[in-house]
mmCIF file of C-alpha atoms and ligand atoms in Angstrom:
data_model
loop_
_atom_site.group_PDB
_atom_site.id
_atom_site.type_symbol
_atom_site.label_atom_id
_atom_site.label_comp_id
_atom_site.label_asym_id
_atom_site.label_seq_id
_atom_site.Cartn_x
_atom_site.Cartn_y
_atom_site.Cartn_z
ATOM 1 C CA MET F 1 160.060 54.948 128.144
ATOM 2 C CA ASP F 2 157.401 52.579 129.408
ATOM 3 C CA ILE F 3 153.656 52.448 129.272
ATOM 4 C CA ASN F 4 153.309 53.876 132.766
ATOM 5 C CA SER F 5 155.072 57.089 131.815
ATOM 6 C CA VAL F 6 152.520 57.467 128.982
ATOM 7 C CA TYR F 7 149.601 57.162 131.415
ATOM 8 C CA GLU F 8 151.357 59.566 133.764
ATOM 9 C CA THR F 9 151.630 62.073 130.921
ATOM 10 C CA ILE F 10 147.900 61.699 130.210
ATOM 11 C CA GLU F 11 147.262 62.681 133.844
ATOM 12 C CA ASN F 12 149.643 65.629 133.473
ATOM 13 C CA VAL F 13 147.846 66.794 130.349
ATOM 14 C CA LYS F 14 144.540 66.687 132.225
ATOM 15 C CA SER F 15 145.825 68.668 135.162
ATOM 16 C CA ASP F 16 147.711 71.181 132.980
ATOM 17 C CA ILE F 17 144.590 72.049 130.975
ATOM 18 C CA GLN F 18 142.798 72.815 134.255
ATOM 19 C CA SER F 19 145.129 75.699 134.941
ATOM 20 C CA VAL F 20 144.761 77.241 131.476
ATOM 21 C CA SER F 21 142.736 80.447 131.795
ATOM 22 C CA THR F 22 144.145 82.757 129.099
ATOM 23 C CA LYS F 23 145.173 82.564 125.471
ATOM 24 C CA ASP F 24 148.808 82.693 126.558
ATOM 25 C CA ASP F 25 148.319 79.748 128.935
ATOM 26 C CA LEU F 26 146.766 77.821 126.089
ATOM 27 C CA GLU F 27 149.669 78.601 123.773
ATOM 28 C CA GLU F 28 152.048 77.367 126.452
ATOM 29 C CA PHE F 29 150.061 74.143 126.655
ATOM 30 C CA ARG F 30 150.228 73.713 122.897
ATOM 31 C CA LEU F 31 153.983 74.282 122.784
ATOM 32 C CA LYS F 32 154.470 71.808 125.592
ATOM 33 C CA TYR F 33 152.441 68.951 124.151
ATOM 34 C CA LEU F 34 151.219 69.424 120.626
ATOM 35 C CA VAL F 35 154.032 70.782 118.457
ATOM 36 C CA ARG F 36 156.545 68.670 116.598
ATOM 37 C CA ARG F 37 159.183 69.155 119.256
ATOM 38 C CA GLY F 38 156.671 68.726 122.074
ATOM 39 C CA ILE F 39 156.545 66.002 124.679
ATOM 40 C CA ILE F 40 154.085 63.782 122.849
ATOM 41 C CA GLN F 41 155.940 63.671 119.549
ATOM 42 C CA GLN F 42 159.107 62.916 121.439
ATOM 43 C CA MET F 43 157.456 60.014 123.170
ATOM 44 C CA PHE F 44 156.326 58.688 119.802
ATOM 45 C CA GLU F 45 159.980 58.722 118.749
ATOM 46 C CA GLY F 46 160.670 56.500 121.782
ATOM 47 C CA ILE F 47 158.631 53.680 120.276
ATOM 48 C CA LYS F 48 161.615 52.794 118.187
ATOM 49 C CA SER F 49 163.614 51.776 121.254
ATOM 50 C CA ALA F 50 160.832 49.677 122.730
ATOM 51 C CA SER F 51 160.746 45.886 122.323
ATOM 52 C CA PRO F 52 158.530 44.518 119.488
ATOM 53 C CA GLU F 53 156.149 42.980 122.087
ATOM 54 C CA GLU F 54 155.666 46.313 123.862
ATOM 55 C CA ARG F 55 155.167 48.420 120.746
ATOM 56 C CA PRO F 56 151.475 47.737 119.961
ATOM 57 C CA GLN F 57 150.345 48.557 123.535
ATOM 58 C CA LEU F 58 152.647 51.554 123.727
ATOM 59 C CA GLY F 59 151.361 52.823 120.380
ATOM 60 C CA LYS F 60 147.785 52.497 121.550
ATOM 61 C CA ALA F 61 148.506 54.398 124.765
ATOM 62 C CA LEU F 62 150.408 57.117 122.911
ATOM 63 C CA ASN F 63 147.512 57.578 120.487
ATOM 64 C CA GLU F 64 145.203 57.933 123.469
ATOM 65 C CA LEU F 65 147.572 60.542 124.901
ATOM 66 C CA ARG F 66 147.665 62.532 121.693
ATOM 67 C CA GLN F 67 143.898 62.310 121.272
ATOM 68 C CA THR F 68 143.307 63.483 124.838
ATOM 69 C CA ALA F 69 145.681 66.421 124.548
ATOM 70 C CA GLN F 70 144.188 67.546 121.234
ATOM 71 C CA THR F 71 140.603 67.224 122.433
ATOM 72 C CA LEU F 72 141.243 69.088 125.653
ATOM 73 C CA PHE F 73 143.087 71.791 123.719
ATOM 74 C CA ASP F 74 140.221 72.219 121.236
ATOM 75 C CA GLU F 75 137.617 72.384 123.982
ATOM 76 C CA LYS F 76 139.566 74.956 125.946
ATOM 77 C CA LYS F 77 140.139 77.044 122.857
ATOM 78 C CA ARG F 78 136.414 77.176 122.124
ATOM 79 C CA GLU F 79 135.654 77.982 125.735
ATOM 80 C CA LEU F 80 138.095 80.892 125.765
ATOM 81 C CA GLU F 81 136.736 82.320 122.517
ATOM 82 C CA GLN F 82 133.208 82.135 123.796
ATOM 83 C CA SER F 83 133.938 83.870 127.075
ATOM 84 C CA ARG F 84 135.757 86.566 125.113
ATOM 85 C CA THR F 85 132.673 87.391 123.054
ATOM 86 C CA LEU F 86 130.567 87.319 126.212
ATOM 87 C CA THR F 87 132.822 89.952 127.759
ATOM 88 C CA ALA F 88 132.805 92.021 124.584
ATOM 89 C CA ASP F 89 128.989 91.935 124.337
ATOM 90 C CA LYS F 90 128.425 92.534 128.020
ATOM 91 C CA LEU F 91 125.637 95.000 128.715
ATOM 92 C CA ASP F 92 126.905 98.146 130.368
ATOM 93 C CA LEU F 93 124.066 99.211 132.614
ATOM 94 C CA THR F 94 125.797 102.453 133.492
ATOM 95 C CA ILE F 95 125.640 103.863 129.934
ATOM 96 C CA PRO F 96 123.172 106.771 129.748
ATOM 97 C CA GLY F 97 119.934 105.810 127.944
ATOM 98 C CA ARG F 98 119.334 106.680 124.321
ATOM 99 C CA ARG F 99 116.063 108.510 123.781
ATOM 100 C CA ARG F 100 113.868 107.068 121.051
ATOM 101 C CA PRO F 101 112.254 109.723 118.877
ATOM 102 C CA ILE F 102 108.539 109.517 119.613
ATOM 103 C CA GLY F 103 106.059 111.162 117.273
ATOM 104 C CA THR F 104 103.433 113.586 118.464
ATOM 105 C CA LYS F 105 99.718 113.577 117.917
ATOM 106 C CA HIS F 106 98.549 115.847 115.144
ATOM 107 C CA PRO F 107 96.635 118.803 116.641
ATOM 108 C CA VAL F 108 93.466 117.709 114.817
ATOM 109 C CA THR F 109 93.784 114.161 116.144
ATOM 110 C CA GLN F 110 94.409 115.584 119.597
ATOM 111 C CA ALA F 111 91.280 117.758 119.447
ATOM 112 C CA LEU F 112 89.213 114.845 118.052
ATOM 113 C CA ASP F 113 90.482 112.519 120.791
ATOM 114 C CA ASP F 114 89.617 115.035 123.501
ATOM 115 C CA MET F 115 86.132 115.610 122.060
ATOM 116 C CA THR F 116 85.546 111.861 121.740
ATOM 117 C CA THR F 117 86.609 111.205 125.332
ATOM 118 C CA ILE F 118 84.155 113.802 126.628
ATOM 119 C CA PHE F 119 81.190 112.469 124.624
ATOM 120 C CA LYS F 120 82.025 108.878 125.536
ATOM 121 C CA SER F 121 81.889 109.872 129.199
ATOM 122 C CA MET F 122 78.343 111.092 128.533
ATOM 123 C CA GLY F 123 77.274 107.746 127.072
ATOM 124 C CA PHE F 124 77.850 108.284 123.344
ATOM 125 C CA ALA F 125 79.274 105.486 121.215
ATOM 126 C CA VAL F 126 81.573 106.160 118.265
ATOM 127 C CA ALA F 127 80.437 105.278 114.729
ATOM 128 C CA LEU F 128 82.180 105.750 111.396
ATOM 129 C CA GLY F 129 80.894 105.994 107.859
ATOM 130 C CA PRO F 130 82.373 106.019 104.345
ATOM 131 C CA GLU F 131 83.998 109.126 102.894
ATOM 132 C CA ILE F 132 82.658 108.218 99.459
ATOM 133 C CA GLU F 133 78.908 108.712 99.628
ATOM 134 C CA ASP F 134 75.909 108.993 97.347
ATOM 135 C CA ASP F 135 73.284 111.659 96.880
ATOM 136 C CA PHE F 136 70.716 109.779 98.970
ATOM 137 C CA HIS F 137 72.790 109.641 102.181
ATOM 138 C CA ASN F 138 74.591 112.963 101.787
ATOM 139 C CA PHE F 139 71.555 115.024 100.682
ATOM 140 C CA GLU F 140 68.216 113.405 99.934
ATOM 141 C CA ALA F 141 67.603 111.510 103.182
ATOM 142 C CA LEU F 142 68.763 114.614 105.042
ATOM 143 C CA ASN F 143 65.865 116.596 103.555
ATOM 144 C CA PHE F 144 67.891 118.696 101.127
ATOM 145 C CA PRO F 145 65.465 119.910 98.439
ATOM 146 C CA ALA F 146 66.376 118.785 94.922
ATOM 147 C CA ASP F 147 67.517 122.272 93.948
ATOM 148 C CA HIS F 148 69.422 123.050 97.157
ATOM 149 C CA PRO F 149 72.603 125.043 96.440
ATOM 150 C CA ALA F 150 74.706 122.661 98.576
ATOM 151 C CA ARG F 151 74.337 120.072 95.817
ATOM 152 C CA ASP F 152 75.932 122.512 93.439
ATOM 153 C CA MET F 153 79.121 121.444 91.685
ATOM 154 C CA GLN F 154 80.754 124.387 93.435
ATOM 155 C CA ASP F 155 80.696 122.672 96.812
ATOM 156 C CA THR F 156 80.632 118.967 96.137
ATOM 157 C CA PHE F 157 83.347 116.788 94.667
ATOM 158 C CA PHE F 158 81.491 114.364 92.416
ATOM 159 C CA LEU F 159 83.385 111.192 91.508
ATOM 160 C CA ASP F 160 80.860 110.101 88.870
ATOM 161 C CA GLU F 161 77.089 110.379 88.356
ATOM 162 C CA THR F 162 76.284 108.684 91.653
ATOM 163 C CA ALA F 163 79.359 108.811 93.878
ATOM 164 C CA LEU F 164 80.584 111.901 95.699
ATOM 165 C CA LEU F 165 82.918 112.806 98.543
ATOM 166 C CA ARG F 166 80.762 113.498 101.588
ATOM 167 C CA THR F 167 80.452 117.205 102.308
ATOM 168 C CA HIS F 168 79.622 116.639 105.983
ATOM 169 C CA THR F 169 79.441 113.796 108.529
ATOM 170 C CA SER F 170 75.625 113.990 108.685
ATOM 171 C CA PRO F 171 75.167 111.065 106.202
ATOM 172 C CA VAL F 172 76.517 108.781 108.941
ATOM 173 C CA GLN F 173 73.361 109.675 110.911
ATOM 174 C CA VAL F 174 71.309 108.231 108.050
ATOM 175 C CA ARG F 175 73.403 105.049 107.959
ATOM 176 C CA ILE F 176 73.091 104.468 111.703
ATOM 177 C CA MET F 177 69.337 105.050 111.757
ATOM 178 C CA MET F 178 68.773 102.745 108.774
ATOM 179 C CA ASN F 179 70.839 100.038 110.461
ATOM 180 C CA GLN F 180 69.424 100.052 113.965
ATOM 181 C CA LYS F 181 66.414 100.928 116.069
ATOM 182 C CA PRO F 182 66.289 103.605 118.780
ATOM 183 C CA PRO F 183 67.603 104.324 121.358
ATOM 184 C CA ILE F 184 70.546 105.853 119.518
ATOM 185 C CA ARG F 185 73.300 107.938 121.054
ATOM 186 C CA HIS F 186 76.320 108.186 118.783
ATOM 187 C CA ILE F 187 79.093 110.521 117.778
ATOM 188 C CA MET F 188 80.530 110.277 114.267
ATOM 189 C CA PRO F 189 83.955 111.818 113.703
ATOM 190 C CA GLY F 190 85.564 111.962 110.292
ATOM 191 C CA ARG F 191 86.868 113.738 107.228
ATOM 192 C CA VAL F 192 84.691 115.746 104.904
ATOM 193 C CA TYR F 193 85.422 117.388 101.567
ATOM 194 C CA ARG F 194 84.331 120.587 99.899
ATOM 195 C CA ASN F 195 85.218 122.054 96.571
ATOM 196 C CA GLU F 196 86.195 125.449 97.939
ATOM 197 C CA ALA F 197 88.962 127.884 97.149
ATOM 198 C CA ILE F 198 91.855 127.092 99.456
ATOM 199 C CA SER F 199 92.841 129.936 101.766
ATOM 200 C CA ALA F 200 94.077 130.575 105.300
ATOM 201 C CA ARG F 201 90.514 130.003 106.509
ATOM 202 C CA SER F 202 89.258 127.141 104.367
ATOM 203 C CA TYR F 203 90.626 123.932 102.941
ATOM 204 C CA CYS F 204 89.190 121.352 100.532
ATOM 205 C CA MET F 205 89.266 118.693 103.279
ATOM 206 C CA PHE F 206 88.575 119.059 106.981
ATOM 207 C CA HIS F 207 87.105 117.205 109.953
ATOM 208 C CA GLN F 208 83.745 117.205 111.640
ATOM 209 C CA LEU F 209 82.315 115.554 114.688
ATOM 210 C CA GLU F 210 78.656 114.695 114.324
ATOM 211 C CA GLY F 211 76.325 113.733 117.160
ATOM 212 C CA LEU F 212 72.940 112.032 117.179
ATOM 213 C CA ALA F 213 70.529 110.960 119.896
ATOM 214 C CA VAL F 214 67.160 109.406 119.040
ATOM 215 C CA ASP F 215 64.697 107.898 121.496
ATOM 216 C CA GLU F 216 61.234 108.463 122.926
ATOM 217 C CA ASN F 217 60.843 111.886 124.546
ATOM 218 C CA ILE F 218 64.195 113.375 123.579
ATOM 219 C CA THR F 219 63.935 117.142 124.044
ATOM 220 C CA PHE F 220 65.718 120.305 122.998
ATOM 221 C CA ALA F 221 66.579 120.823 126.688
ATOM 222 C CA GLU F 222 68.617 117.621 126.612
ATOM 223 C CA LEU F 223 70.450 118.842 123.503
ATOM 224 C CA LYS F 224 71.324 122.111 125.232
ATOM 225 C CA GLY F 225 72.407 120.360 128.427
ATOM 226 C CA THR F 226 74.621 117.921 126.526
ATOM 227 C CA LEU F 227 76.337 120.613 124.455
ATOM 228 C CA ALA F 228 76.761 122.968 127.419
ATOM 229 C CA THR F 229 78.411 120.168 129.396
ATOM 230 C CA PHE F 230 80.657 119.415 126.450
ATOM 231 C CA ALA F 231 81.663 123.084 126.049
ATOM 232 C CA LYS F 232 82.564 123.421 129.729
ATOM 233 C CA LYS F 233 84.638 120.254 129.700
ATOM 234 C CA PHE F 234 86.388 121.059 126.441
ATOM 235 C CA PHE F 235 86.941 124.819 126.678
ATOM 236 C CA GLY F 236 86.961 125.243 130.460
ATOM 237 C CA SER F 237 84.291 125.601 133.151
ATOM 238 C CA GLY F 238 84.258 129.413 132.850
ATOM 239 C CA VAL F 239 83.110 129.394 129.229
ATOM 240 C CA LYS F 240 79.880 131.220 128.389
ATOM 241 C CA TYR F 241 77.626 130.005 125.591
ATOM 242 C CA VAL F 242 74.636 131.096 123.588
ATOM 243 C CA PHE F 243 72.272 129.246 121.226
ATOM 244 C CA ARG F 244 71.220 131.289 118.189
ATOM 245 C CA PRO F 245 68.293 130.252 115.981
ATOM 246 C CA SER F 246 69.534 129.003 112.611
ATOM 247 C CA PHE F 247 68.541 126.796 109.702
ATOM 248 C CA PHE F 248 69.594 123.350 108.484
ATOM 249 C CA PRO F 249 67.436 121.193 106.163
ATOM 250 C CA PHE F 250 67.768 118.150 108.455
ATOM 251 C CA THR F 251 66.856 119.789 111.791
ATOM 252 C CA GLU F 252 63.788 121.675 113.002
ATOM 253 C CA PRO F 253 64.153 123.799 114.999
ATOM 254 C CA SER F 254 67.825 124.479 114.297
ATOM 255 C CA ALA F 255 70.418 126.456 116.218
ATOM 256 C CA GLU F 256 74.040 127.406 116.238
ATOM 257 C CA MET F 257 76.067 127.451 119.406
ATOM 258 C CA ASP F 258 78.565 130.219 120.120
ATOM 259 C CA ILE F 259 80.980 130.214 123.022
ATOM 260 C CA SER F 260 82.635 133.245 124.612
ATOM 261 C CA CYS F 261 85.993 133.776 122.881
ATOM 262 C CA PHE F 262 88.593 132.013 124.999
ATOM 263 C CA LEU F 263 91.361 134.162 123.577
ATOM 264 C CA CYS F 264 90.019 137.548 124.752
ATOM 265 C CA ASN F 265 87.508 136.245 127.314
ATOM 266 C CA GLY F 266 84.672 137.876 125.427
ATOM 267 C CA LYS F 267 86.205 141.366 125.296
ATOM 268 C CA GLY F 268 86.624 141.265 121.519
ATOM 269 C CA CYS F 269 89.744 140.464 119.500
ATOM 270 C CA ARG F 270 90.943 139.793 115.966
ATOM 271 C CA VAL F 271 90.062 136.092 116.155
ATOM 272 C CA CYS F 272 86.433 136.613 117.236
ATOM 273 C CA LYS F 273 86.233 139.673 114.942
ATOM 274 C CA GLN F 274 85.564 141.923 117.960
ATOM 275 C CA THR F 275 82.298 140.124 118.737
ATOM 276 C CA GLY F 276 83.539 138.284 121.820
ATOM 277 C CA TRP F 277 81.911 135.093 120.484
ATOM 278 C CA LEU F 278 83.074 132.093 118.473
ATOM 279 C CA GLU F 279 80.681 129.927 116.512
ATOM 280 C CA ILE F 280 81.509 126.293 117.179
ATOM 281 C CA LEU F 281 78.647 124.098 115.982
ATOM 282 C CA GLY F 282 75.281 123.626 114.341
ATOM 283 C CA CYS F 283 72.525 121.616 115.987
ATOM 284 C CA GLY F 284 68.809 121.024 116.245
ATOM 285 C CA MET F 285 65.988 118.541 116.618
ATOM 286 C CA VAL F 286 66.052 115.873 113.896
ATOM 287 C CA ASP F 287 63.552 116.916 111.224
ATOM 288 C CA PRO F 288 60.493 114.586 111.005
ATOM 289 C CA ASN F 289 61.231 114.214 107.278
ATOM 290 C CA VAL F 290 64.619 112.691 108.104
ATOM 291 C CA LEU F 291 63.037 110.285 110.609
ATOM 292 C CA LYS F 292 60.555 109.257 107.916
ATOM 293 C CA ALA F 293 63.290 108.813 105.284
ATOM 294 C CA VAL F 294 65.082 106.260 107.489
ATOM 295 C CA GLY F 295 61.881 104.414 108.367
ATOM 296 C CA TYR F 296 61.264 105.781 111.863
ATOM 297 C CA ASP F 297 57.874 106.962 113.108
ATOM 298 C CA PRO F 298 58.158 110.700 114.002
ATOM 299 C CA GLU F 299 55.053 110.315 116.187
ATOM 300 C CA LYS F 300 56.892 107.835 118.411
ATOM 301 C CA VAL F 301 60.498 109.017 118.528
ATOM 302 C CA THR F 302 62.310 112.323 118.513
ATOM 303 C CA GLY F 303 65.974 113.148 118.367
ATOM 304 C CA TYR F 304 68.605 115.813 118.329
ATOM 305 C CA ALA F 305 71.727 116.177 116.217
ATOM 306 C CA PHE F 306 74.758 118.382 116.181
ATOM 307 C CA GLY F 307 77.837 118.853 114.035
ATOM 308 C CA MET F 308 81.012 120.708 114.843
ATOM 309 C CA GLY F 309 84.120 121.582 112.882
ATOM 310 C CA VAL F 310 87.239 120.131 114.418
ATOM 311 C CA ASP F 311 90.002 121.853 112.458
ATOM 312 C CA ARG F 312 88.915 125.408 113.157
ATOM 313 C CA THR F 313 88.572 124.622 116.849
ATOM 314 C CA ALA F 314 92.064 123.084 116.877
ATOM 315 C CA LEU F 315 93.425 126.219 115.189
ATOM 316 C CA LEU F 316 91.810 128.459 117.803
ATOM 317 C CA LEU F 317 92.874 126.248 120.672
ATOM 318 C CA TYR F 318 96.510 126.103 119.609
ATOM 319 C CA GLY F 319 96.758 129.631 118.207
ATOM 320 C CA ILE F 320 97.554 128.568 114.613
ATOM 321 C CA ASP F 321 96.374 131.190 112.153
ATOM 322 C CA ASP F 322 96.406 129.311 108.844
ATOM 323 C CA ILE F 323 94.451 126.074 108.279
ATOM 324 C CA ARG F 324 96.858 125.047 105.507
ATOM 325 C CA MET F 325 99.584 124.576 108.126
ATOM 326 C CA LEU F 326 97.632 121.605 109.471
ATOM 327 C CA TYR F 327 98.130 119.714 106.229
ATOM 328 C CA GLU F 328 101.659 120.630 105.215
ATOM 329 C CA ASN F 329 103.052 118.051 107.652
ATOM 330 C CA ASP F 330 105.935 120.283 108.621
ATOM 331 C CA VAL F 331 107.543 118.576 111.612
ATOM 332 C CA ARG F 332 108.642 121.954 112.985
ATOM 333 C CA LEU F 333 104.967 122.711 113.551
ATOM 334 C CA LEU F 334 103.886 119.213 114.563
ATOM 335 C CA ASN F 335 106.745 118.778 117.075
ATOM 336 C CA GLN F 336 105.253 121.564 119.139
ATOM 337 C CA PHE F 337 102.292 119.412 120.137
ATOM 338 C CA SER F 338 103.988 116.826 122.327
HETATM 339 N N1 DAH L 1 76.204 119.132 108.599
HETATM 340 C C1 DAH L 1 76.294 120.530 108.961
HETATM 341 C C2 DAH L 1 77.406 121.188 108.177
HETATM 342 O O1 DAH L 1 78.226 120.517 107.620
HETATM 343 C C3 DAH L 1 76.572 120.678 110.423
HETATM 344 C C4 DAH L 1 75.417 120.279 111.260
HETATM 345 C C5 DAH L 1 74.451 121.201 111.607
HETATM 346 C C6 DAH L 1 75.253 118.984 111.656
HETATM 347 C C7 DAH L 1 73.357 120.858 112.390
HETATM 348 C C8 DAH L 1 74.172 118.600 112.434
HETATM 349 C C9 DAH L 1 73.221 119.573 112.797
HETATM 350 O O2 DAH L 1 73.983 117.340 112.854
HETATM 351 O O3 DAH L 1 72.154 119.195 113.561
HETATM 352 O O4 DAH L 1 77.463 122.389 108.130
#
């Protein structure tokens, strides 16, 4: 064995590794070069028969051979392992998709969203207020007399002497007017609370959508036009409506708006109690006392306000006959509103 045959073997090692493409090929390579009975070890044995002058050079070359073979083997091994995981993890684009479970909007949220969209399209901005209120915003500034029955413990959840859970969204009107100057055109959606016996028709918590417009020369005609447009967009263009005189402490004059029952088309059914009409909201011109309480001059500005219940409307719209179902969070009910 001479030094040239060592360099030749190095070249062979390099070309052999090129043709390794499987684990079996690699094993063949290992058996050929790297095991005890392999070519390289055998060549090391040959050192013994070389002359003492040749040995150092031969040893150096053989070490280079062994190093090369081992390095190339290690590299190839890593390469093969990597390509195996790449094949295993390969994305199969032909697999049918997996559907992600998507939640549905709660019917009340859906109704609120639809109402909000309609009022926004008419130029109303959305404002929110706190659910924990005080007597001033919830009652006093809204012109409730000191002995008004609505302040009774029966209706209001008091938290302590001064704090209470708002019984309607009207206190947000007071907050907006005390915070900014006219012109004002806002809707105020939110939760309200009343200490009432829970039944199919009433719950201790529900939702209202309040509206307020204040500016110079705002008229009752504008209030009617706005609410009529809303009703047609929300309930359908064929809906009929009527404004009945009513009373609220914070509006003068006051009215309630009824729409023709969309379940029986006004013929009379169980839901509209055979009247053909459904009451959907209260409204009126902002009482001068309220304008004064928030620091406005009733001689200069006028306004209208309205407030509608959202939950009852959602129940009617979706044909649910028990308000408690809205708050049981039973997915069998909620899933139906996709
Ligand atoms: N706040 C009243 C209620 O809870 C509803 C209401 C009536 C609001 C007339 C108004 C309004 O803004 O003008 O019953």
